[in-house]
C-alpha positions in Angstrom: 39.2 -193.2 -75.1 39.0 -189.5 -74.4 41.9 -188.9 -76.9 39.8 -190.5 -79.7 36.6 -188.6 -78.8 38.5 -185.3 -78.8 40.2 -186.1 -82.1 36.8 -187.1 -83.7 35.3 -183.8 -82.5 38.2 -181.8 -84.1 37.6 -183.7 -87.4 33.9 -183.0 -87.3 34.4 -179.2 -86.7 36.9 -179.1 -89.5 34.5 -180.8 -91.9 31.6 -178.6 -90.9 33.6 -175.4 -91.5 34.5 -176.4 -95.1 31.1 -175.6 -96.6 31.2 -172.2 -95.0 34.5 -171.5 -96.5 33.4 -172.6 -100.0 30.4 -170.2 -99.7 32.6 -167.4 -98.5 35.1 -168.0 -101.4 32.4 -166.7 -103.8 32.6 -163.3 -102.2 34.6 -160.9 -104.3 38.2 -160.3 -103.0 41.0 -158.4 -104.5 44.0 -160.1 -103.0 45.1 -163.0 -100.8 45.1 -161.4 -97.4 45.0 -164.6 -95.3 48.3 -163.8 -93.6 48.2 -160.0 -93.2 47.8 -160.2 -89.5 50.6 -162.7 -88.8 53.0 -161.5 -86.2 56.2 -160.7 -88.1 59.8 -161.1 -87.1 61.1 -157.8 -85.7 64.6 -156.2 -85.9 64.6 -153.3 -83.5 67.9 -151.8 -84.5 68.8 -153.1 -88.0 70.8 -150.0 -89.1 73.9 -151.2 -87.3 75.0 -154.8 -88.2 75.6 -157.2 -85.3 79.3 -157.8 -84.9 78.6 -161.4 -83.8 75.3 -162.5 -85.5 73.5 -165.6 -84.6 74.6 -168.8 -86.3 71.0 -169.6 -87.1 67.8 -167.7 -86.9 64.5 -169.7 -86.7 61.6 -167.6 -88.0 58.1 -167.5 -86.7 56.9 -169.3 -89.8 59.4 -172.1 -89.3 58.4 -172.5 -85.7 54.8 -173.0 -86.8 56.0 -176.3 -88.4 58.8 -177.6 -86.2 57.7 -176.6 -82.7 57.3 -179.5 -80.3 56.6 -180.0 -76.6 60.2 -179.2 -75.6 62.8 -176.7 -76.7 65.4 -179.5 -77.4 63.0 -181.3 -79.7 62.0 -178.1 -81.5 65.6 -177.4 -82.4 66.7 -181.0 -83.1 66.4 -180.6 -86.9 69.2 -178.1 -87.1 72.7 -179.4 -87.9 74.8 -179.8 -84.8 71.9 -179.6 -82.4 70.2 -182.7 -80.9 67.6 -183.1 -78.2 69.1 -184.0 -74.7 65.7 -185.6 -73.9 64.8 -186.9 -70.5 61.5 -188.4 -71.5 58.9 -186.8 -73.7 58.2 -183.9 -71.4 61.7 -182.6 -70.8 64.4 -181.8 -73.4 67.1 -179.3 -73.7 69.3 -178.4 -76.8 72.5 -180.4 -77.0 75.0 -178.5 -79.2 77.8 -180.6 -80.5 77.5 -183.0 -77.6 77.4 -180.2 -75.0 74.2 -179.3 -73.0 73.0 -178.4 -69.5 75.4 -176.0 -67.8 77.3 -175.5 -71.1 74.4 -174.2 -73.2 72.8 -171.0 -72.0 69.1 -170.5 -72.5 68.0 -166.8 -72.8 64.9 -164.8 -73.4 65.5 -161.5 -75.1 69.2 -161.7 -74.1 68.6 -162.4 -70.4 69.1 -165.8 -68.7 65.9 -167.7 -67.9 65.2 -169.7 -64.8 66.9 -172.8 -66.3 67.9 -175.5 -63.8 68.2 -178.2 -66.5 71.9 -178.2 -66.0 71.4 -179.1 -62.3 68.8 -181.8 -63.1 67.7 -182.7 -66.7 64.1 -183.4 -65.7 63.7 -179.6 -64.9 62.4 -178.6 -68.3 62.4 -175.0 -69.7 58.6 -174.4 -70.1 58.4 -172.0 -73.0 55.4 -170.7 -74.9 56.5 -171.4 -78.5 53.4 -169.8 -80.0 54.3 -166.4 -78.4 57.8 -166.3 -79.8 58.9 -164.0 -82.6 61.8 -166.4 -83.4 64.8 -168.1 -81.9 68.5 -167.1 -82.3 71.1 -169.8 -82.0 74.7 -169.2 -81.2 76.6 -172.5 -81.8 80.1 -171.0 -81.4 81.8 -167.9 -80.0 78.9 -167.3 -77.7 80.9 -167.1 -74.5 82.2 -163.6 -75.2 78.7 -162.3 -75.3 77.0 -164.4 -72.7 79.7 -165.8 -70.4 81.1 -169.2 -69.4 77.7 -170.9 -69.3 77.6 -170.4 -73.0 80.9 -172.3 -73.5 79.0 -174.7 -75.8 76.6 -172.2 -77.3 73.5 -170.1 -76.5 69.8 -170.2 -77.4 68.0 -166.8 -77.3 64.2 -167.0 -77.4 62.9 -163.8 -78.8 59.4 -163.3 -77.4 56.9 -160.4 -77.5 56.1 -160.1 -73.8 57.3 -156.5 -74.0 56.4 -155.2 -77.5 59.3 -154.1 -79.7 57.4 -152.3 -82.4 54.2 -150.2 -82.5 51.2 -152.1 -83.4 49.6 -150.9 -86.7 46.0 -151.6 -85.4 44.1 -151.4 -82.2 43.9 -155.2 -82.0 45.9 -158.0 -83.8 46.7 -161.5 -82.8 45.8 -165.1 -83.1 44.1 -168.0 -81.4 45.2 -171.7 -81.7 43.4 -174.8 -80.9 44.8 -178.3 -81.7 44.6 -181.9 -80.7 46.5 -185.0 -81.5 46.0 -188.8 -81.4 49.2 -189.2 -79.4 50.3 -185.8 -78.3 47.5 -184.4 -76.2 45.8 -181.0 -76.7 46.9 -177.4 -76.8 45.4 -173.9 -76.9 47.3 -170.7 -77.3 46.4 -167.0 -77.6 48.5 -164.1 -78.7 46.9 -160.6 -78.6 48.6 -157.3 -79.5 47.4 -153.7 -79.7 48.1 -150.0 -79.4 47.2 -147.3 -77.0 47.4 -143.9 -78.5 50.3 -143.1 -80.8 53.3 -144.4 -78.8 52.1 -147.3 -76.6 51.8 -150.9 -77.5 50.6 -153.8 -75.4 50.7 -157.6 -75.5 48.8 -160.5 -73.8 49.6 -164.2 -74.5 49.1 -167.6 -73.0 49.3 -171.3 -73.6 47.7 -174.4 -72.1 48.6 -178.0 -73.0 48.1 -181.5 -71.6 48.4 -185.1 -72.5 47.9 -188.5 -70.9 50.3 -191.4 -71.1 51.7 -191.7 -74.6 51.7 -194.7 -76.9 54.8 -196.3 -78.3 55.3 -199.0 -81.0 56.5 -201.8 -78.8 57.9 -202.4 -75.3 58.9 -199.4 -73.2 62.1 -201.2 -72.2 64.9 -201.8 -74.6 65.5 -205.4 -75.6 68.8 -205.5 -73.6 66.7 -205.1 -70.4 65.5 -208.7 -70.8 68.7 -210.2 -72.2 70.2 -212.8 -69.8 73.6 -211.4 -70.6 72.8 -208.0 -69.1 75.4 -206.7 -66.7 74.5 -205.3 -63.2 75.0 -201.6 -64.1 72.9 -201.8 -67.2 70.2 -203.7 -65.3 70.1 -200.8 -62.8 69.8 -198.2 -65.6 67.0 -200.4 -67.2 65.3 -200.8 -63.8 65.1 -204.5 -63.8 65.9 -207.1 -61.1 68.0 -210.1 -62.4 67.6 -213.3 -60.4 70.7 -215.3 -61.2 72.7 -218.2 -59.6 76.4 -218.5 -60.2 77.9 -222.0 -59.9 81.7 -222.5 -59.6 83.4 -225.1 -61.7 85.0 -227.1 -58.9 86.7 -229.5 -61.3 89.4 -226.9 -62.1 90.8 -226.7 -58.5 93.3 -229.5 -57.7 93.3 -229.0 -53.9 91.2 -228.3 -50.9 92.6 -225.8 -48.4 93.4 -227.5 -45.1 93.4 -224.0 -43.4 89.8 -223.4 -44.6 88.8 -226.9 -43.4 90.2 -226.2 -39.9 88.7 -222.7 -39.5 85.6 -222.8 -41.6 83.3 -222.5 -38.6 85.4 -220.0 -36.7 83.7 -216.6 -37.0 87.0 -214.8 -36.4 88.1 -215.7 -39.9 84.8 -215.2 -41.8 85.4 -218.1 -44.2 82.9 -219.7 -46.5 82.8 -222.7 -48.8 84.1 -220.5 -51.6 87.5 -220.5 -49.7 87.8 -224.3 -49.6 89.1 -224.8 -53.2 92.6 -223.7 -54.2 95.5 -224.1 -56.6 98.0 -224.1 -53.7 99.6 -227.4 -52.8 100.2 -226.3 -49.2 98.6 -224.1 -46.5 100.3 -222.1 -43.8 98.9 -223.1 -40.4 100.5 -221.8 -37.2 103.7 -220.9 -39.0 104.1 -224.3 -40.6 103.4 -225.4 -44.2 100.8 -228.2 -44.2 99.9 -230.3 -47.3 96.5 -229.6 -48.7 94.3 -232.7 -49.5 93.5 -233.4 -53.1 90.2 -232.3 -54.6 88.4 -235.6 -55.4 86.4 -234.0 -58.3 89.4 -232.3 -59.9 89.8 -233.1 -63.6 93.2 -232.4 -65.1 94.0 -231.5 -68.7 90.9 -229.3 -69.3 91.2 -226.9 -72.3 92.6 -223.4 -71.7 89.9 -220.8 -71.2 87.4 -223.2 -69.5 85.3 -220.8 -67.4 85.7 -220.9 -63.6 82.0 -220.4 -63.1 78.7 -220.4 -65.0 75.7 -218.1 -64.3 72.1 -219.2 -64.7 69.5 -216.5 -65.0 66.3 -217.6 -63.3 64.2 -214.5 -64.1 64.2 -210.8 -65.0 61.5 -208.6 -63.6 60.8 -204.9 -63.8 61.0 -202.7 -60.7 57.4 -201.7 -61.4 54.9 -203.2 -63.9 54.9 -201.8 -67.4 52.5 -202.2 -70.3 53.4 -203.0 -73.9 52.6 -200.1 -76.2 52.4 -197.5 -73.4 55.1 -195.2 -72.1 54.7 -195.3 -68.4 54.2 -192.0 -66.5 54.5 -189.8 -69.6 51.6 -187.5 -68.6 52.0 -183.8 -68.8 50.0 -180.6 -67.9 51.5 -177.1 -68.4 50.5 -173.6 -69.0 52.2 -170.2 -69.5 51.0 -166.6 -69.4 52.7 -163.4 -70.4 51.7 -159.7 -70.6 53.5 -156.4 -71.1 53.3 -152.9 -72.4 55.9 -150.5 -73.9 56.3 -146.9 -74.8 58.1 -146.8 -78.2 59.3 -143.3 -79.0 61.7 -141.9 -81.6 64.8 -141.9 -79.2 63.5 -143.9 -76.2 61.8 -147.2 -75.7 60.8 -148.5 -72.3 58.5 -151.3 -71.2 57.6 -153.7 -68.5 56.2 -157.2 -68.6 55.3 -160.3 -66.6 55.7 -164.0 -67.3 54.4 -167.1 -65.5 54.8 -170.7 -66.4 53.7 -173.9 -64.7 54.3 -177.6 -65.5 53.5 -180.9 -63.9 54.8 -183.9 -65.8 56.0 -187.4 -65.4 59.4 -189.1 -66.0 59.2 -192.7 -67.4 61.1 -194.1 -64.5 60.5 -195.3 -60.9 62.2 -194.8 -57.5 62.0 -196.7 -54.3 60.2 -195.3 -51.3 59.6 -196.6 -47.8 55.8 -196.6 -47.1 54.3 -197.1 -43.6 53.1 -200.6 -43.0 52.0 -202.1 -39.7 53.1 -201.8 -36.1 54.6 -204.8 -34.2 53.5 -205.8 -30.7 56.7 -204.3 -29.3 55.8 -200.9 -30.8 58.3 -201.0 -33.6 57.1 -199.9 -37.0 57.2 -202.0 -40.2 57.8 -200.4 -43.5 57.0 -201.6 -47.0 59.4 -200.6 -49.8 57.6 -199.9 -53.1 58.6 -198.3 -56.4 56.6 -195.2 -57.3 56.7 -193.1 -60.5 58.9 -190.0 -60.7 57.1 -186.7 -61.2 58.2 -183.1 -61.6 56.3 -179.9 -60.7 57.8 -176.5 -61.8 56.4 -173.0 -61.5 58.2 -169.7 -62.3 57.2 -166.0 -62.1 59.2 -163.3 -63.7 59.0 -159.5 -63.8 60.8 -157.8 -66.7 62.0 -154.4 -67.7 63.5 -153.5 -71.1 64.7 -150.1 -72.3 66.5 -148.6 -75.3 67.9 -145.1 -75.7 69.3 -143.8 -79.1 71.5 -140.7 -78.3 72.4 -138.3 -81.1 75.8 -137.1 -82.0 77.9 -139.0 -79.4 79.1 -141.9 -81.6 76.6 -144.3 -80.1 73.8 -146.0 -82.0 71.8 -147.4 -79.1 72.1 -148.2 -75.4 69.9 -151.0 -74.1 69.3 -151.8 -70.4 67.3 -154.9 -69.5 66.4 -156.4 -66.1 64.5 -159.3 -64.9 63.7 -160.8 -61.5 62.1 -164.1 -60.9 60.9 -166.6 -58.3 60.7 -170.3 -59.0 59.8 -173.5 -57.3 60.9 -176.8 -58.8 59.8 -180.0 -57.0 60.8 -183.6 -57.6 58.2 -186.1 -56.5 58.1 -189.8 -55.8 54.6 -190.5 -56.7 52.8 -187.6 -54.9 55.4 -187.5 -52.1 57.9 -184.7 -52.0 61.5 -186.0 -52.5 63.2 -182.7 -53.2 62.3 -179.0 -53.8 64.3 -176.0 -54.9 63.0 -172.5 -54.3 65.0 -170.1 -56.4 65.3 -166.3 -56.5 67.0 -164.8 -59.5 68.1 -161.3 -60.6 69.5 -160.6 -64.1 70.8 -157.2 -65.4 72.3 -156.6 -68.8 73.6 -153.4 -70.4 74.5 -153.3 -74.1 76.1 -150.3 -76.0 76.1 -150.4 -79.8 78.5 -148.1 -81.5 77.8 -146.0 -84.6 79.7 -147.3 -87.6 83.0 -145.4 -87.8 85.0 -145.9 -91.0 85.1 -149.7 -91.1 84.5 -150.4 -87.4 81.3 -151.7 -85.8 81.1 -152.8 -82.2 79.0 -153.9 -79.3 80.1 -153.7 -75.6 78.4 -154.3 -72.4 78.0 -155.5 -68.8 75.8 -158.1 -67.2 75.3 -159.4 -63.7 73.2 -162.2 -62.2 72.4 -163.5 -58.8 70.8 -166.9 -58.0 69.7 -168.0 -54.5 68.5 -171.6 -54.0 66.9 -173.1 -50.9 66.1 -176.8 -50.6 63.5 -178.9 -48.8 62.3 -182.5 -48.8 63.3 -185.8 -47.4 65.7 -186.6 -50.3 67.7 -183.4 -50.7 70.8 -183.7 -52.8 71.8 -180.0 -52.8 72.5 -177.7 -49.9 71.2 -174.2 -49.8 73.4 -172.2 -52.1 73.9 -168.9 -53.9 75.8 -167.8 -57.0 76.9 -164.3 -58.2 78.2 -163.7 -61.7 79.6 -160.4 -63.2 81.0 -159.8 -66.7 82.3 -157.1 -69.0 82.6 -157.7 -72.8 83.3 -156.1 -76.1 82.9 -157.4 -79.6 84.4 -155.4 -82.5 84.1 -156.0 -86.3 86.4 -154.4 -88.9 85.3 -154.7 -92.5 87.5 -154.1 -95.5 85.7 -155.7 -98.4 86.0 -158.5 -99.1 87.5 -159.3 -95.7 85.8 -159.1 -92.2 87.7 -159.4 -89.0 85.9 -160.0 -85.7 87.6 -159.7 -82.3 86.1 -160.1 -78.8 87.0 -160.3 -75.1 85.1 -160.9 -71.9 86.1 -161.0 -68.2 83.9 -162.7 -65.7 83.9 -163.0 -61.9 81.9 -166.0 -60.5 81.4 -167.0 -56.9 79.6 -170.0 -55.5 78.5 -170.4 -51.8 76.8 -173.3 -50.0 75.3 -173.5 -46.5 75.1 -176.5 -44.3 71.5 -176.2 -42.9 69.3 -178.6 -41.0 67.9 -181.4 -43.1 70.9 -181.8 -45.5 73.6 -184.5 -45.2 76.9 -183.6 -47.0 78.2 -185.6 -49.9 80.1 -188.9 -49.5 82.0 -188.1 -52.7 85.6 -187.0 -53.5 85.2 -183.6 -51.9 84.1 -185.0 -48.5 81.2 -182.6 -48.3 83.2 -179.6 -46.9 81.1 -177.2 -49.0 84.0 -174.8 -49.4 83.2 -171.4 -50.9 84.7 -170.9 -54.4 85.5 -167.8 -56.5 86.6 -168.0 -60.2 88.0 -165.5 -62.6 87.1 -166.3 -66.2 88.5 -165.0 -69.5 86.8 -165.4 -72.9 88.4 -164.5 -76.3 87.4 -164.9 -79.9 88.8 -164.0 -83.3 87.5 -164.8 -86.7 88.2 -164.0 -90.4 85.6 -164.0 -93.1 86.7 -163.8 -96.7 84.0 -163.2 -99.4 85.0 -164.6 -102.8 83.4 -163.0 -105.9 80.1 -162.4 -104.1 79.0 -166.1 -104.3 81.3 -167.9 -101.8 83.0 -167.4 -98.5 85.9 -168.8 -96.5 85.8 -168.6 -92.7 88.3 -169.3 -89.9 87.9 -168.6 -86.2 89.3 -169.4 -82.8 87.5 -169.2 -79.5 89.0 -169.5 -76.0 86.4 -170.0 -73.3 86.3 -170.8 -69.6 83.5 -172.1 -67.4 83.2 -172.2 -63.6 81.8 -175.4 -62.0 78.1 -175.0 -61.1 76.6 -175.7 -57.7 75.6 -179.3 -58.4 79.1 -180.1 -59.7 80.6 -178.6 -56.5 78.1 -179.4 -53.8 75.7 -182.2 -54.8 75.4 -185.2 -52.5 73.1 -188.1 -51.8 70.3 -189.7 -53.9 69.1 -187.7 -56.8 65.8 -189.4 -57.3 64.7 -187.7 -60.5 67.6 -189.1 -62.4 67.9 -192.3 -60.4 71.5 -192.0 -59.3 73.4 -191.0 -56.2 75.1 -187.8 -57.2 78.2 -186.6 -55.4 80.0 -183.3 -56.1 83.5 -182.1 -55.3 84.2 -178.6 -54.0 87.8 -178.8 -55.1 87.0 -178.8 -58.9 88.8 -176.4 -61.2 87.3 -174.3 -64.0 87.0 -175.7 -67.5 89.0 -174.4 -70.4 88.0 -174.9 -74.0 89.8 -173.9 -77.2 87.7 -174.2 -80.4 89.0 -173.8 -83.9 86.5 -173.6 -86.8 87.1 -173.7 -90.6 84.2 -173.3 -93.0 83.4 -172.8 -96.7 80.1 -171.6 -98.2 78.6 -171.0 -101.6 75.5 -169.2 -102.7 74.7 -169.1 -106.4 71.3 -168.0 -107.6 68.7 -170.1 -105.7 71.2 -172.7 -104.3 73.3 -172.4 -101.1 75.8 -174.8 -99.5 78.0 -174.7 -96.4 80.5 -177.0 -94.8 82.1 -176.5 -91.4 84.7 -178.4 -89.3 85.0 -177.7 -85.6 87.5 -179.0 -83.1 87.4 -178.2 -79.4 90.0 -179.2 -76.9 88.8 -179.2 -73.3 91.1 -179.0 -70.2 89.4 -180.1 -66.9 86.3 -181.2 -68.7 83.6 -181.9 -66.1 81.6 -185.1 -66.3 79.5 -187.3 -64.1 81.5 -190.4 -63.7 80.6 -194.0 -62.8 82.1 -195.5 -59.7 80.9 -199.0 -60.3 78.9 -199.0 -57.1 75.1 -199.5 -56.9 73.3 -198.7 -53.6 70.0 -200.1 -52.3 67.1 -199.4 -54.7 69.3 -199.8 -57.8 70.7 -196.2 -57.7 74.1 -196.0 -59.3 76.7 -194.0 -57.5 78.3 -191.3 -59.6 80.6 -188.4 -58.8 81.8 -185.3 -60.6 85.3 -185.6 -62.0 87.6 -183.7 -64.5 89.7 -184.8 -67.4 90.9 -183.6 -70.8 88.5 -184.2 -73.7 88.6 -183.4 -77.5 85.4 -182.8 -79.5 85.5 -183.1 -83.3 82.5 -182.0 -85.4 81.7 -182.0 -89.1 78.5 -180.2 -90.4 77.1 -179.6 -93.9 74.0 -177.9 -95.1 72.4 -177.3 -98.5 69.3 -175.4 -99.5 67.4 -174.6 -102.7 64.5 -172.2 -103.3 62.7 -172.2 -106.6 59.5 -170.8 -108.1 57.6 -172.4 -110.9 54.7 -170.2 -111.8 52.5 -170.0 -108.7 54.4 -172.9 -107.0 57.2 -172.2 -104.5 59.5 -175.0 -103.7 62.0 -175.0 -100.8 64.3 -178.0 -100.4 67.2 -178.6 -98.0 69.5 -181.3 -96.6 72.1 -181.7 -93.9 74.4 -184.0 -92.1 76.4 -183.8 -88.9 79.0 -185.9 -87.1 80.3 -185.4 -83.6 82.9 -187.3 -81.5 83.6 -186.6 -77.9 86.9 -188.3 -77.2 88.8 -189.1 -74.0 92.4 -187.8 -74.4 93.2 -187.7 -70.7 95.2 -191.0 -70.5 93.8 -191.5 -67.0 93.5 -195.1 -66.0 90.3 -194.4 -63.9 88.5 -192.7 -66.8 89.7 -195.3 -69.3 88.2 -198.0 -67.0 84.9 -196.2 -66.3 84.1 -194.3 -69.5 86.5 -195.7 -72.2 87.8 -194.0 -75.3 84.7 -191.9 -75.9 82.2 -190.3 -73.6 79.1 -192.4 -73.2 75.6 -191.2 -74.1 76.7 -189.0 -76.9 74.6 -188.1 -80.0 75.0 -190.2 -83.1 75.8 -189.1 -86.7 72.8 -188.3 -88.8 71.5 -186.8 -92.0 68.2 -185.3 -93.0 66.1 -183.7 -95.7 63.4 -181.1 -95.6 61.1 -179.7 -98.2 58.1 -177.5 -98.7 55.7 -176.8 -101.6 53.3 -173.9 -101.5 50.7 -172.6 -104.0 48.6 -169.6 -103.0 46.9 -170.7 -99.8 48.0 -174.3 -99.6 51.4 -175.4 -98.2 53.0 -178.9 -97.6 56.0 -179.4 -95.4 58.1 -182.6 -95.0 60.9 -183.4 -92.6 63.0 -186.6 -92.6 65.8 -187.4 -90.2 68.0 -190.5 -90.2 69.9 -191.3 -87.0 72.7 -193.8 -87.6 74.0 -196.5 -85.2 76.6 -195.1 -82.9 80.2 -196.1 -83.8 82.0 -194.0 -81.2 80.9 -195.9 -78.1 82.0 -195.2 -74.5 81.6 -197.3 -71.4 79.4 -197.3 -68.3 82.1 -199.4 -66.6 81.0 -202.1 -69.0 80.9 -201.3 -72.8 78.0 -199.1 -73.9 75.6 -201.0 -76.2 74.6 -199.1 -79.4 71.0 -198.4 -80.0 69.6 -199.4 -83.4 69.5 -196.8 -86.2 66.1 -195.2 -86.9 64.3 -192.7 -89.2 61.8 -190.0 -88.2 59.3 -188.6 -90.8 57.1 -185.6 -90.2 54.6 -184.0 -92.6 52.4 -180.9 -92.2 49.7 -179.6 -94.6 48.0 -176.2 -94.1 45.3 -174.3 -95.8 44.6 -170.6 -95.4 41.4 -168.8 -95.9 39.4 -165.7 -94.8 36.1 -165.5 -92.9 34.9 -161.9 -92.7 37.8 -160.1 -91.0 39.4 -163.2 -89.6 42.2 -165.2 -91.2 41.9 -169.0 -90.8 44.8 -171.4 -91.0 43.8 -175.1 -90.9 46.6 -177.6 -90.5 47.0 -181.4 -90.4 50.3 -182.8 -89.3 51.9 -186.1 -88.4 55.0 -187.1 -86.5 56.9 -190.4 -86.4 54.7 -191.4 -89.3 56.8 -194.6 -89.8 55.9 -195.5 -86.2 59.4 -196.7 -85.5 60.9 -197.6 -82.1 63.4 -194.7 -81.7 65.9 -194.7 -78.8 68.3 -191.8 -79.1 71.8 -192.8 -78.0 72.3 -189.6 -76.1 69.2 -190.1 -73.9 69.8 -191.0 -70.3 66.5 -192.9 -70.4 67.1 -194.9 -73.6 66.8 -198.2 -71.8 63.5 -197.2 -70.2 61.5 -195.5 -72.9 61.7 -194.7 -76.7 60.4 -191.6 -78.4 56.5 -191.4 -78.7 55.0 -193.4 -81.5 52.8 -192.3 -84.5 50.9 -189.1 -83.9 48.3 -187.3 -86.1 47.4 -183.8 -85.0 45.0 -181.2 -86.4 44.1 -177.7 -85.5 43.1 -174.2 -86.5 44.8 -170.9 -86.1 42.5 -167.9 -86.2 44.1 -164.5 -86.9 42.6 -161.1 -86.4 
């Protein structure tokens, strides 16, 4: 009800403002200045080209249209990137089927406090309205950013510490928006100057929503299918009450041994042991004839089942309501502020960021609740299913500096540092199940060379330290620490029309764990010894780019990367409530190795561009969380970290067209991508548990985008079609494919001026087809689909 009242209020305000705009439109103006105060993309050192540029650059203008509640969802319209969603409030980028510990999330080149690789419910809370843009590295990122970028890197370019002098004493924007099925959000971004060399910035965001609406049931149809297997029932969080009846007419004999000892507790026999195909039994060292089964029927057809199963009922662990995604609430805010001295040869600045989030996961976990006390003094406990919630808060202090020396062959030296303290809690209802307290330090030095003849280069050093301490009654990680150091260089040689790129990096990574009070070691393969580990990692890349008659290019590259196992892969143990499994690490695991070959072609002629790329990555010792086939009390599946060889094959294509027809500007684009994550290990255990392909992998898809603008009006459209998965793995039992689905989003905006303020009104809709969409790569696909139809509207005021 509150959602509808707020939405109606926004509509009323929008309508009331229109007459004022019409009146103001009669005032004489000389030019369209509605966007003169928009925060522009900034390139601090554009004189020297980057030897390893980002694969994609998402501009501030594009973010205004595509930004969503999570980083993964925001980037999910880019070829090769899908959302590794864990409910509507947590989603990280999945690049070519790799995510978590294999995709590094950065802010201005420094690693953020990202624990999503340890637990996918721990979302990166980012203020999308205070970003200048996003750089995406889909390949060759490990040389620049280390082994955790073995699958790619995402760099969020924000303005916490200003990177250019503000042209006015005060510029910025204020955003207020509300949606019928997305909640409400406010954001502020203010920038200014102090004297001739100082700039400052203050920004913030606040958003919240209640439980979201969905088109149908929250559970997938398979959850209520009588043929559902036990492991899928656990993932769908349903109890299946069934009775199995043996077909006794298939057994010709009754065991005399079982008849004689059926009631002897020493043998532990049951009625199931009475029926046999054996003509004789061995009793006391002698063969004794078994009596005939009086109900035996001979000559039955081959394949007659030995038993039949009757499903009496299927019930949810906890009650759910049709049309509502359970426990999908969210409340988060972010704040950032900074200042910088920006001189001719020296830039130096400091800043502060804070983020907070409290949100639900659409799943439930079992908790023992105090009941009553018996007469003998013993306590009775009730076991109930409570919703899973997450609370995260992070504080970071930042320092950035750049020095441009003269006459020494160096273009720029950049030194950045950040320190942060975070606390991430996983809750069962309002009860603490697990909490991480993390302390993190990051240091990065980059040295850009002046261009010498045909050579351009970037070299550097980075170091990071992460300390984690745990608490809570359901801890699944011991106290631990990680140290990582790396040196790298990336060099580009250009002899038109050919460019050669070569890079190398050396990393040293150490992991340590401590057995402290309150933590029980893992029951997994490693036996919970918590052995300290040190890894040396080498990263290489080489690429060739050939430009053909200024309208086409051919590209070939090879990247060799290594990644050290992270602390959860080495040391996790016990129930991981937030993801509803028992997770067991192995401290004997080896480092991953990946070799990636890429071949690509591209064409740009006048207003049309096209590119096609093929990637193939061969992993040695690929780390994955494997099924054991065991399910403990409360429906938690037992999984453990294992290693095996894997091959990933990717095809991606993209086309774009930009045209102008008088005052109209039309931008159209399309794409498709296909990824296969194949098991090439030939290991019987993996073949049995996961099958020929890894389960929970993204599906093939294609999409279209378009925009039409004329003066102050702009219309944007996004359409994505997700196909039914053909490359299915196993979760012990064969993985069922989710149905194909289509997502349609539209945004319309109108710009105007009111005195010295620029006004940008927008109306947007997502999932306009209101389809039930269950991404194949979502670990919660049986529990909840994507949110249903949403209509949002808002206003952005610029000064």
